[in-house]
């Protein structure tokens, strides 16, 4: 009997995950609006495992339902060489960005105090903070990332989630959650804990993709025009492993729920997100992605959101 190789591969992939029902963690509402499929047979390069993608009707948060939790834990996704995972990030740019971020933090909180960097990556922010006189601690679930960041910066880098670190109430002046929130399986619990450990007047930095931006809207429309029920939102089972998709509405709702008031807010285009591929269709996709990225400078249509929110 002939074997369907694609089906075998898809089934094997699904077995690497535990599939659990998922409600909106911000509103507590069950999934009501199905957007389409993502990953596996619903991906142009067959990456990952197919998921059903939904959107909360109240706050607009996007998430898979059921949620694919890696059966082998987070190492299944993140036990990689940091230089491989962050190969698109230039160290010099990250160091300059870190110094700019720390200047904004000092302006908001009024001192070079105690900083927590959740998702330390290669440790650029920790290194910069310590060099300026901040007391800095990092968190990263990946053993390879944590070791790299600690070696680079000289800072303590913990591997457990912030909810299990046992920090004191109001212990920190500043918490940084840069390109991390979209990866977390319990974003509501994490933001609640950050609010607890921030002092009043302390500041949280967050940046996430804007899944209601023009790039995602046009990408989803393109799939519909091709007769597919695919979406380009989030990436639950393939790199970069985004499991929740935020918008200005949903991010404001999550922060406000935990007494965090945005003081600086920016929606911006960033870089085109479509990976390059060969051929005429690949070139057309690349050109279209760059055009959409340029147009997304208007209003709140950009591809990314960043904010500084102060504990009130």
Short mmCIF file of the C-alpha atoms (twelve columns), coordinates in Angstrom:
data_MODEL
# 
_entry.id   MODEL 
# 
loop_
_atom_site.group_PDB 
_atom_site.id 
_atom_site.type_symbol 
_atom_site.label_atom_id 
_atom_site.label_alt_id 
_atom_site.label_comp_id 
_atom_site.label_asym_id 
_atom_site.label_seq_id 
_atom_site.Cartn_x 
_atom_site.Cartn_y 
_atom_site.Cartn_z 
_atom_site.pdbx_PDB_model_num 
ATOM 1   C CA . UNK A 1   0.000   0.000  0.000  1 
ATOM 2   C CA . UNK A 2   1.300   3.449  -0.907 1 
ATOM 3   C CA . UNK A 3   2.325   5.608  2.057  1 
ATOM 4   C CA . UNK A 4   1.354   9.265  2.261  1 
ATOM 5   C CA . UNK A 5   4.689   10.713 3.412  1 
ATOM 6   C CA . UNK A 6   3.257   14.179 4.083  1 
ATOM 7   C CA . UNK A 7   0.592   12.719 6.377  1 
ATOM 8   C CA . UNK A 8   3.136   10.623 8.280  1 
ATOM 9   C CA . UNK A 9   5.359   13.671 8.761  1 
ATOM 10  C CA . UNK A 10  2.411   15.747 9.940  1 
ATOM 11  C CA . UNK A 11  1.296   13.093 12.423 1 
ATOM 12  C CA . UNK A 12  4.832   12.661 13.732 1 
ATOM 13  C CA . UNK A 13  5.031   16.393 14.286 1 
ATOM 14  C CA . UNK A 14  1.763   16.517 16.184 1 
ATOM 15  C CA . UNK A 15  2.994   13.840 18.563 1 
ATOM 16  C CA . UNK A 16  5.733   16.214 19.750 1 
ATOM 17  C CA . UNK A 17  3.087   18.465 21.313 1 
ATOM 18  C CA . UNK A 18  0.387   18.312 23.958 1 
ATOM 19  C CA . UNK A 19  -2.730  19.920 22.516 1 
ATOM 20  C CA . UNK A 20  -4.706  21.769 25.197 1 
ATOM 21  C CA . UNK A 21  -7.854  23.925 24.918 1 
ATOM 22  C CA . UNK A 22  -6.960  27.617 24.963 1 
ATOM 23  C CA . UNK A 23  -9.082  30.570 26.098 1 
ATOM 24  C CA . UNK A 24  -8.039  34.204 25.842 1 
ATOM 25  C CA . UNK A 25  -5.688  34.751 28.815 1 
ATOM 26  C CA . UNK A 26  -6.588  38.450 28.970 1 
ATOM 27  C CA . UNK A 27  -10.390 38.245 28.900 1 
ATOM 28  C CA . UNK A 28  -10.927 34.635 29.940 1 
ATOM 29  C CA . UNK A 29  -13.266 34.143 26.991 1 
ATOM 30  C CA . UNK A 30  -13.292 31.013 24.856 1 
ATOM 31  C CA . UNK A 31  -12.240 31.239 21.200 1 
ATOM 32  C CA . UNK A 32  -15.056 32.624 19.049 1 
ATOM 33  C CA . UNK A 33  -13.474 33.903 15.803 1 
ATOM 34  C CA . UNK A 34  -11.530 31.387 13.720 1 
ATOM 35  C CA . UNK A 35  -8.959  33.038 11.435 1 
ATOM 36  C CA . UNK A 36  -7.544  30.005 9.651  1 
ATOM 37  C CA . UNK A 37  -4.646  27.525 9.670  1 
ATOM 38  C CA . UNK A 38  -0.937  28.057 10.233 1 
ATOM 39  C CA . UNK A 39  2.048   25.710 9.868  1 
ATOM 40  C CA . UNK A 40  2.650   22.335 8.253  1 
ATOM 41  C CA . UNK A 41  0.462   21.944 5.167  1 
ATOM 42  C CA . UNK A 42  -0.711  25.524 5.759  1 
ATOM 43  C CA . UNK A 43  2.757   27.029 5.288  1 
ATOM 44  C CA . UNK A 44  4.497   27.772 1.995  1 
ATOM 45  C CA . UNK A 45  7.641   25.926 3.174  1 
ATOM 46  C CA . UNK A 46  5.746   23.275 5.187  1 
ATOM 47  C CA . UNK A 47  7.351   24.520 8.408  1 
ATOM 48  C CA . UNK A 48  6.063   23.340 11.764 1 
ATOM 49  C CA . UNK A 49  2.834   21.529 12.537 1 
ATOM 50  C CA . UNK A 50  -0.584  22.719 11.443 1 
ATOM 51  C CA . UNK A 51  -2.527  24.748 14.046 1 
ATOM 52  C CA . UNK A 52  -5.951  26.369 14.136 1 
ATOM 53  C CA . UNK A 53  -5.601  30.116 14.747 1 
ATOM 54  C CA . UNK A 54  -8.318  32.103 16.545 1 
ATOM 55  C CA . UNK A 55  -8.917  35.695 17.685 1 
ATOM 56  C CA . UNK A 56  -10.615 36.919 20.859 1 
ATOM 57  C CA . UNK A 57  -13.699 38.922 19.883 1 
ATOM 58  C CA . UNK A 58  -13.349 41.212 22.909 1 
ATOM 59  C CA . UNK A 59  -9.677  42.278 23.034 1 
ATOM 60  C CA . UNK A 60  -8.415  41.012 19.667 1 
ATOM 61  C CA . UNK A 61  -5.666  38.724 21.025 1 
ATOM 62  C CA . UNK A 62  -4.671  36.023 18.506 1 
ATOM 63  C CA . UNK A 63  -3.780  32.492 19.640 1 
ATOM 64  C CA . UNK A 64  -3.861  28.831 18.594 1 
ATOM 65  C CA . UNK A 65  -6.718  26.646 19.793 1 
ATOM 66  C CA . UNK A 66  -5.894  24.068 20.915 1 
ATOM 67  C CA . UNK A 67  -2.528  25.300 22.144 1 
ATOM 68  C CA . UNK A 68  0.452   23.099 21.131 1 
ATOM 69  C CA . UNK A 69  2.691   22.801 24.204 1 
ATOM 70  C CA . UNK A 70  6.093   21.215 23.423 1 
ATOM 71  C CA . UNK A 71  6.029   17.750 24.966 1 
ATOM 72  C CA . UNK A 72  9.755   17.893 25.812 1 
ATOM 73  C CA . UNK A 73  9.528   21.330 27.431 1 
ATOM 74  C CA . UNK A 74  10.915  24.625 26.185 1 
ATOM 75  C CA . UNK A 75  14.248  23.065 25.245 1 
ATOM 76  C CA . UNK A 76  12.396  21.482 22.331 1 
ATOM 77  C CA . UNK A 77  12.191  24.968 20.815 1 
ATOM 78  C CA . UNK A 78  15.020  26.934 22.348 1 
ATOM 79  C CA . UNK A 79  17.969  24.633 23.067 1 
ATOM 80  C CA . UNK A 80  20.002  26.219 20.291 1 
ATOM 81  C CA . UNK A 81  23.267  28.045 19.877 1 
ATOM 82  C CA . UNK A 82  22.386  31.701 20.610 1 
ATOM 83  C CA . UNK A 83  24.393  32.835 17.597 1 
ATOM 84  C CA . UNK A 84  22.278  30.579 15.365 1 
ATOM 85  C CA . UNK A 85  18.947  31.688 16.832 1 
ATOM 86  C CA . UNK A 86  19.915  35.378 16.690 1 
ATOM 87  C CA . UNK A 87  21.768  35.179 13.374 1 
ATOM 88  C CA . UNK A 88  19.715  38.066 11.964 1 
ATOM 89  C CA . UNK A 89  20.685  40.359 14.869 1 
ATOM 90  C CA . UNK A 90  23.814  42.480 14.623 1 
ATOM 91  C CA . UNK A 91  25.679  42.724 17.945 1 
ATOM 92  C CA . UNK A 92  26.684  46.355 17.387 1 
ATOM 93  C CA . UNK A 93  23.066  47.343 16.680 1 
ATOM 94  C CA . UNK A 94  21.864  45.464 19.776 1 
ATOM 95  C CA . UNK A 95  24.461  47.222 21.937 1 
ATOM 96  C CA . UNK A 96  23.422  50.657 20.647 1 
ATOM 97  C CA . UNK A 97  19.757  49.783 21.180 1 
ATOM 98  C CA . UNK A 98  20.548  48.638 24.726 1 
ATOM 99  C CA . UNK A 99  22.193  51.956 25.603 1 
ATOM 100 C CA . UNK A 100 19.246  53.892 24.168 1 
ATOM 101 C CA . UNK A 101 16.782  51.709 26.088 1 
ATOM 102 C CA . UNK A 102 18.669  52.242 29.345 1 
ATOM 103 C CA . UNK A 103 18.684  56.011 28.821 1 
ATOM 104 C CA . UNK A 104 14.890  55.910 28.431 1 
ATOM 105 C CA . UNK A 105 14.586  53.753 31.540 1 
ATOM 106 C CA . UNK A 106 16.665  56.142 33.623 1 
ATOM 107 C CA . UNK A 107 14.580  59.078 32.403 1 
ATOM 108 C CA . UNK A 108 11.352  57.342 33.408 1 
ATOM 109 C CA . UNK A 109 12.336  55.903 36.800 1 
ATOM 110 C CA . UNK A 110 14.752  58.665 37.819 1 
ATOM 111 C CA . UNK A 111 17.735  56.481 38.716 1 
ATOM 112 C CA . UNK A 112 20.083  53.702 37.685 1 
ATOM 113 C CA . UNK A 113 18.548  51.168 40.031 1 
ATOM 114 C CA . UNK A 114 17.696  47.478 39.836 1 
ATOM 115 C CA . UNK A 115 16.792  46.009 36.462 1 
ATOM 116 C CA . UNK A 116 15.369  42.639 35.427 1 
ATOM 117 C CA . UNK A 117 15.859  41.512 31.820 1 
ATOM 118 C CA . UNK A 118 13.409  38.711 30.962 1 
ATOM 119 C CA . UNK A 119 14.596  36.861 27.882 1 
ATOM 120 C CA . UNK A 120 18.242  37.850 28.107 1 
ATOM 121 C CA . UNK A 121 19.284  36.295 24.796 1 
ATOM 122 C CA . UNK A 122 22.976  36.994 24.255 1 
ATOM 123 C CA . UNK A 123 23.212  39.361 27.235 1 
ATOM 124 C CA . UNK A 124 23.760  42.687 25.430 1 
ATOM 125 C CA . UNK A 125 21.335  44.586 27.679 1 
ATOM 126 C CA . UNK A 126 22.702  43.037 30.878 1 
ATOM 127 C CA . UNK A 127 26.255  43.929 29.853 1 
ATOM 128 C CA . UNK A 128 25.316  47.519 29.015 1 
ATOM 129 C CA . UNK A 129 23.291  47.955 32.225 1 
ATOM 130 C CA . UNK A 130 26.096  46.742 34.466 1 
ATOM 131 C CA . UNK A 131 28.615  48.946 32.670 1 
ATOM 132 C CA . UNK A 132 26.430  51.975 33.488 1 
ATOM 133 C CA . UNK A 133 26.010  51.096 37.157 1 
ATOM 134 C CA . UNK A 134 22.653  49.316 37.161 1 
ATOM 135 C CA . UNK A 135 22.163  46.222 39.317 1 
ATOM 136 C CA . UNK A 136 21.011  43.780 36.647 1 
ATOM 137 C CA . UNK A 137 19.578  40.251 36.755 1 
ATOM 138 C CA . UNK A 138 18.536  38.190 33.761 1 
ATOM 139 C CA . UNK A 139 16.098  35.375 33.060 1 
ATOM 140 C CA . UNK A 140 16.220  33.002 30.113 1 
ATOM 141 C CA . UNK A 141 14.651  29.519 29.901 1 
ATOM 142 C CA . UNK A 142 17.277  28.265 27.457 1 
ATOM 143 C CA . UNK A 143 20.350  26.787 29.145 1 
ATOM 144 C CA . UNK A 144 22.570  27.769 26.218 1 
ATOM 145 C CA . UNK A 145 21.189  31.324 26.101 1 
ATOM 146 C CA . UNK A 146 21.462  31.753 29.893 1 
ATOM 147 C CA . UNK A 147 25.057  30.510 29.967 1 
ATOM 148 C CA . UNK A 148 26.032  32.742 27.055 1 
ATOM 149 C CA . UNK A 149 24.361  35.832 28.578 1 
ATOM 150 C CA . UNK A 150 25.905  35.257 32.011 1 
ATOM 151 C CA . UNK A 151 29.376  34.761 30.542 1 
ATOM 152 C CA . UNK A 152 29.076  37.851 28.364 1 
ATOM 153 C CA . UNK A 153 27.671  40.184 31.010 1 
ATOM 154 C CA . UNK A 154 28.873  38.830 34.363 1 
ATOM 155 C CA . UNK A 155 25.279  39.078 35.614 1 
ATOM 156 C CA . UNK A 156 23.227  36.433 37.357 1 
ATOM 157 C CA . UNK A 157 20.929  34.795 34.788 1 
ATOM 158 C CA . UNK A 158 18.185  32.501 36.068 1 
ATOM 159 C CA . UNK A 159 16.460  29.783 34.056 1 
ATOM 160 C CA . UNK A 160 13.119  29.534 35.875 1 
ATOM 161 C CA . UNK A 161 10.072  31.643 34.905 1 
ATOM 162 C CA . UNK A 162 9.769   34.967 36.700 1 
ATOM 163 C CA . UNK A 163 6.705   33.614 38.512 1 
ATOM 164 C CA . UNK A 164 8.917   31.050 40.265 1 
ATOM 165 C CA . UNK A 165 11.933  33.258 41.041 1 
ATOM 166 C CA . UNK A 166 10.651  34.393 44.436 1 
ATOM 167 C CA . UNK A 167 11.460  38.073 44.007 1 
ATOM 168 C CA . UNK A 168 10.188  40.480 46.678 1 
ATOM 169 C CA . UNK A 169 7.312   42.890 46.201 1 
ATOM 170 C CA . UNK A 170 8.434   46.161 44.572 1 
ATOM 171 C CA . UNK A 171 12.008  44.835 44.216 1 
ATOM 172 C CA . UNK A 172 12.747  46.283 40.778 1 
ATOM 173 C CA . UNK A 173 12.902  49.766 39.296 1 
ATOM 174 C CA . UNK A 174 12.759  48.486 35.726 1 
ATOM 175 C CA . UNK A 175 11.753  45.284 33.911 1 
ATOM 176 C CA . UNK A 176 12.508  44.669 30.236 1 
ATOM 177 C CA . UNK A 177 10.415  42.251 28.170 1 
ATOM 178 C CA . UNK A 178 11.892  42.786 24.725 1 
ATOM 179 C CA . UNK A 179 10.643  40.460 21.959 1 
ATOM 180 C CA . UNK A 180 9.503   37.992 24.620 1 
ATOM 181 C CA . UNK A 181 5.809   38.425 25.471 1 
ATOM 182 C CA . UNK A 182 4.645   36.820 22.218 1 
ATOM 183 C CA . UNK A 183 6.625   33.654 23.128 1 
ATOM 184 C CA . UNK A 184 5.074   33.122 26.573 1 
ATOM 185 C CA . UNK A 185 2.426   30.479 27.218 1 
ATOM 186 C CA . UNK A 186 1.064   32.384 30.246 1 
ATOM 187 C CA . UNK A 187 1.363   36.103 29.367 1 
ATOM 188 C CA . UNK A 188 -1.298  37.163 31.864 1 
ATOM 189 C CA . UNK A 189 0.481   35.453 34.773 1 
ATOM 190 C CA . UNK A 190 3.824   36.906 33.714 1 
ATOM 191 C CA . UNK A 191 2.545   40.493 33.507 1 
ATOM 192 C CA . UNK A 192 0.767   40.065 36.861 1 
ATOM 193 C CA . UNK A 193 4.052   38.963 38.450 1 
ATOM 194 C CA . UNK A 194 5.992   41.797 36.822 1 
ATOM 195 C CA . UNK A 195 3.481   44.273 38.233 1 
ATOM 196 C CA . UNK A 196 3.980   42.776 41.704 1 
ATOM 197 C CA . UNK A 197 7.786   42.997 41.670 1 
ATOM 198 C CA . UNK A 198 7.902   46.511 40.164 1 
ATOM 199 C CA . UNK A 199 7.906   49.377 42.632 1 
ATOM 200 C CA . UNK A 200 5.292   52.085 42.238 1 
ATOM 201 C CA . UNK A 201 6.612   54.402 39.552 1 
ATOM 202 C CA . UNK A 202 8.803   51.627 38.164 1 
ATOM 203 C CA . UNK A 203 8.702   50.969 34.433 1 
ATOM 204 C CA . UNK A 204 8.184   47.980 32.142 1 
ATOM 205 C CA . UNK A 205 9.402   47.945 28.542 1 
ATOM 206 C CA . UNK A 206 7.546   45.694 26.088 1 
ATOM 207 C CA . UNK A 207 7.870   45.241 22.366 1 
ATOM 208 C CA . UNK A 208 5.848   42.776 20.280 1 
ATOM 209 C CA . UNK A 209 4.761   42.254 16.678 1 
ATOM 210 C CA . UNK A 210 1.535   44.104 15.841 1 
ATOM 211 C CA . UNK A 211 -0.579  41.230 14.511 1 
ATOM 212 C CA . UNK A 212 -3.271  43.699 13.401 1 
ATOM 213 C CA . UNK A 213 -0.742  45.636 11.329 1 
ATOM 214 C CA . UNK A 214 -0.933  46.094 7.582  1 
ATOM 215 C CA . UNK A 215 1.625   43.356 6.898  1 
ATOM 216 C CA . UNK A 216 -0.596  40.718 8.528  1 
ATOM 217 C CA . UNK A 217 -3.819  42.080 7.046  1 
ATOM 218 C CA . UNK A 218 -2.411  42.041 3.520  1 
ATOM 219 C CA . UNK A 219 -0.771  38.642 4.042  1 
ATOM 220 C CA . UNK A 220 -4.053  37.085 5.147  1 
ATOM 221 C CA . UNK A 221 -5.936  38.724 2.284  1 
ATOM 222 C CA . UNK A 222 -3.350  37.357 -0.166 1 
ATOM 223 C CA . UNK A 223 -3.972  33.834 1.136  1 
ATOM 224 C CA . UNK A 224 -7.741  34.287 0.747  1 
ATOM 225 C CA . UNK A 225 -7.311  35.503 -2.822 1 
ATOM 226 C CA . UNK A 226 -5.377  32.309 -3.538 1 
ATOM 227 C CA . UNK A 227 -8.292  30.270 -2.190 1 
ATOM 228 C CA . UNK A 228 -6.506  29.201 1.013  1 
ATOM 229 C CA . UNK A 229 -7.666  29.375 4.628  1 
ATOM 230 C CA . UNK A 230 -4.053  30.002 5.713  1 
ATOM 231 C CA . UNK A 231 -2.994  32.929 7.901  1 
ATOM 232 C CA . UNK A 232 0.393   34.564 8.452  1 
ATOM 233 C CA . UNK A 233 -0.213  35.329 12.144 1 
ATOM 234 C CA . UNK A 234 2.049   33.859 14.860 1 
ATOM 235 C CA . UNK A 235 4.229   30.738 14.583 1 
ATOM 236 C CA . UNK A 236 3.339   28.291 17.366 1 
ATOM 237 C CA . UNK A 237 5.370   25.303 16.120 1 
ATOM 238 C CA . UNK A 238 8.225   26.796 14.104 1 
ATOM 239 C CA . UNK A 239 10.827  29.517 14.604 1 
ATOM 240 C CA . UNK A 240 10.481  32.143 16.006 1 
ATOM 241 C CA . UNK A 241 7.779   30.274 18.032 1 
ATOM 242 C CA . UNK A 242 5.304   33.118 18.596 1 
ATOM 243 C CA . UNK A 243 2.292   31.656 20.410 1 
ATOM 244 C CA . UNK A 244 0.244   34.817 21.094 1 
ATOM 245 C CA . UNK A 245 -0.394  37.679 18.690 1 
ATOM 246 C CA . UNK A 246 -0.904  41.152 20.156 1 
ATOM 247 C CA . UNK A 247 -2.393  44.345 18.776 1 
ATOM 248 C CA . UNK A 248 -2.544  47.835 20.302 1 
ATOM 249 C CA . UNK A 249 -5.964  46.956 21.741 1 
ATOM 250 C CA . UNK A 250 -4.964  43.645 23.336 1 
ATOM 251 C CA . UNK A 251 -1.618  44.908 24.668 1 
ATOM 252 C CA . UNK A 252 -3.244  47.934 26.304 1 
ATOM 253 C CA . UNK A 253 -5.891  45.643 27.792 1 
ATOM 254 C CA . UNK A 254 -3.283  43.306 29.287 1 
ATOM 255 C CA . UNK A 255 -1.155  46.097 30.758 1 
ATOM 256 C CA . UNK A 256 -4.143  47.992 32.155 1 
ATOM 257 C CA . UNK A 257 -5.452  44.843 33.803 1 
ATOM 258 C CA . UNK A 258 -2.313  44.815 35.989 1 
ATOM 259 C CA . UNK A 259 -1.982  48.521 36.884 1 
ATOM 260 C CA . UNK A 260 0.557   49.298 34.184 1 
ATOM 261 C CA . UNK A 261 -0.075  52.583 32.393 1 
ATOM 262 C CA . UNK A 262 1.621   53.194 29.004 1 
ATOM 263 C CA . UNK A 263 3.669   56.426 29.018 1 
ATOM 264 C CA . UNK A 264 5.496   56.005 25.719 1 
ATOM 265 C CA . UNK A 265 3.889   54.222 22.803 1 
ATOM 266 C CA . UNK A 266 5.174   53.589 19.290 1 
ATOM 267 C CA . UNK A 267 3.855   51.530 16.379 1 
ATOM 268 C CA . UNK A 268 6.448   51.258 13.625 1 
ATOM 269 C CA . UNK A 269 7.139   49.323 10.395 1 
ATOM 270 C CA . UNK A 270 10.478  47.681 11.177 1 
ATOM 271 C CA . UNK A 271 11.828  45.327 8.529  1 
ATOM 272 C CA . UNK A 272 9.880   43.225 6.049  1 
ATOM 273 C CA . UNK A 273 9.198   39.838 7.636  1 
ATOM 274 C CA . UNK A 274 8.865   37.581 4.567  1 
ATOM 275 C CA . UNK A 275 11.839  35.172 4.319  1 
ATOM 276 C CA . UNK A 276 13.427  35.201 0.882  1 
ATOM 277 C CA . UNK A 277 12.968  32.291 -1.503 1 
ATOM 278 C CA . UNK A 278 14.101  31.633 -5.052 1 
ATOM 279 C CA . UNK A 279 12.082  32.119 -8.193 1 
ATOM 280 C CA . UNK A 280 9.796   34.760 -9.631 1 
ATOM 281 C CA . UNK A 281 7.125   34.246 -6.959 1 
ATOM 282 C CA . UNK A 282 9.741   34.660 -4.260 1 
ATOM 283 C CA . UNK A 283 10.905  37.930 -5.812 1 
ATOM 284 C CA . UNK A 284 7.313   39.189 -6.139 1 
ATOM 285 C CA . UNK A 285 6.621   38.309 -2.506 1 
ATOM 286 C CA . UNK A 286 9.779   40.121 -1.430 1 
ATOM 287 C CA . UNK A 287 8.874   43.279 -3.348 1 
ATOM 288 C CA . UNK A 288 5.294   43.192 -2.065 1 
ATOM 289 C CA . UNK A 289 6.484   42.750 1.533  1 
ATOM 290 C CA . UNK A 290 8.790   45.769 1.247  1 
ATOM 291 C CA . UNK A 291 5.977   47.849 -0.282 1 
ATOM 292 C CA . UNK A 292 3.568   46.899 2.494  1 
ATOM 293 C CA . UNK A 293 6.219   47.651 5.123  1 
ATOM 294 C CA . UNK A 294 6.668   51.131 3.638  1 
ATOM 295 C CA . UNK A 295 2.921   51.804 3.616  1 
ATOM 296 C CA . UNK A 296 2.561   50.616 7.212  1 
ATOM 297 C CA . UNK A 297 4.203   53.809 8.479  1 
ATOM 298 C CA . UNK A 298 0.713   55.331 8.486  1 
ATOM 299 C CA . UNK A 299 -1.171  55.444 11.800 1 
ATOM 300 C CA . UNK A 300 -1.226  52.211 13.812 1 
ATOM 301 C CA . UNK A 301 -0.635  49.916 10.838 1 
ATOM 302 C CA . UNK A 302 3.029   49.213 11.589 1 
ATOM 303 C CA . UNK A 303 4.379   45.714 12.079 1 
ATOM 304 C CA . UNK A 304 5.700   46.248 15.603 1 
ATOM 305 C CA . UNK A 305 4.595   47.880 18.877 1 
ATOM 306 C CA . UNK A 306 6.840   49.098 21.677 1 
ATOM 307 C CA . UNK A 307 5.813   50.754 24.913 1 
ATOM 308 C CA . UNK A 308 7.076   51.902 28.288 1 
ATOM 309 C CA . UNK A 309 4.395   51.312 30.924 1 
ATOM 310 C CA . UNK A 310 4.667   52.671 34.478 1 
ATOM 311 C CA . UNK A 311 3.364   50.896 37.597 1 
ATOM 312 C CA . UNK A 312 0.587   53.058 39.068 1 
# 
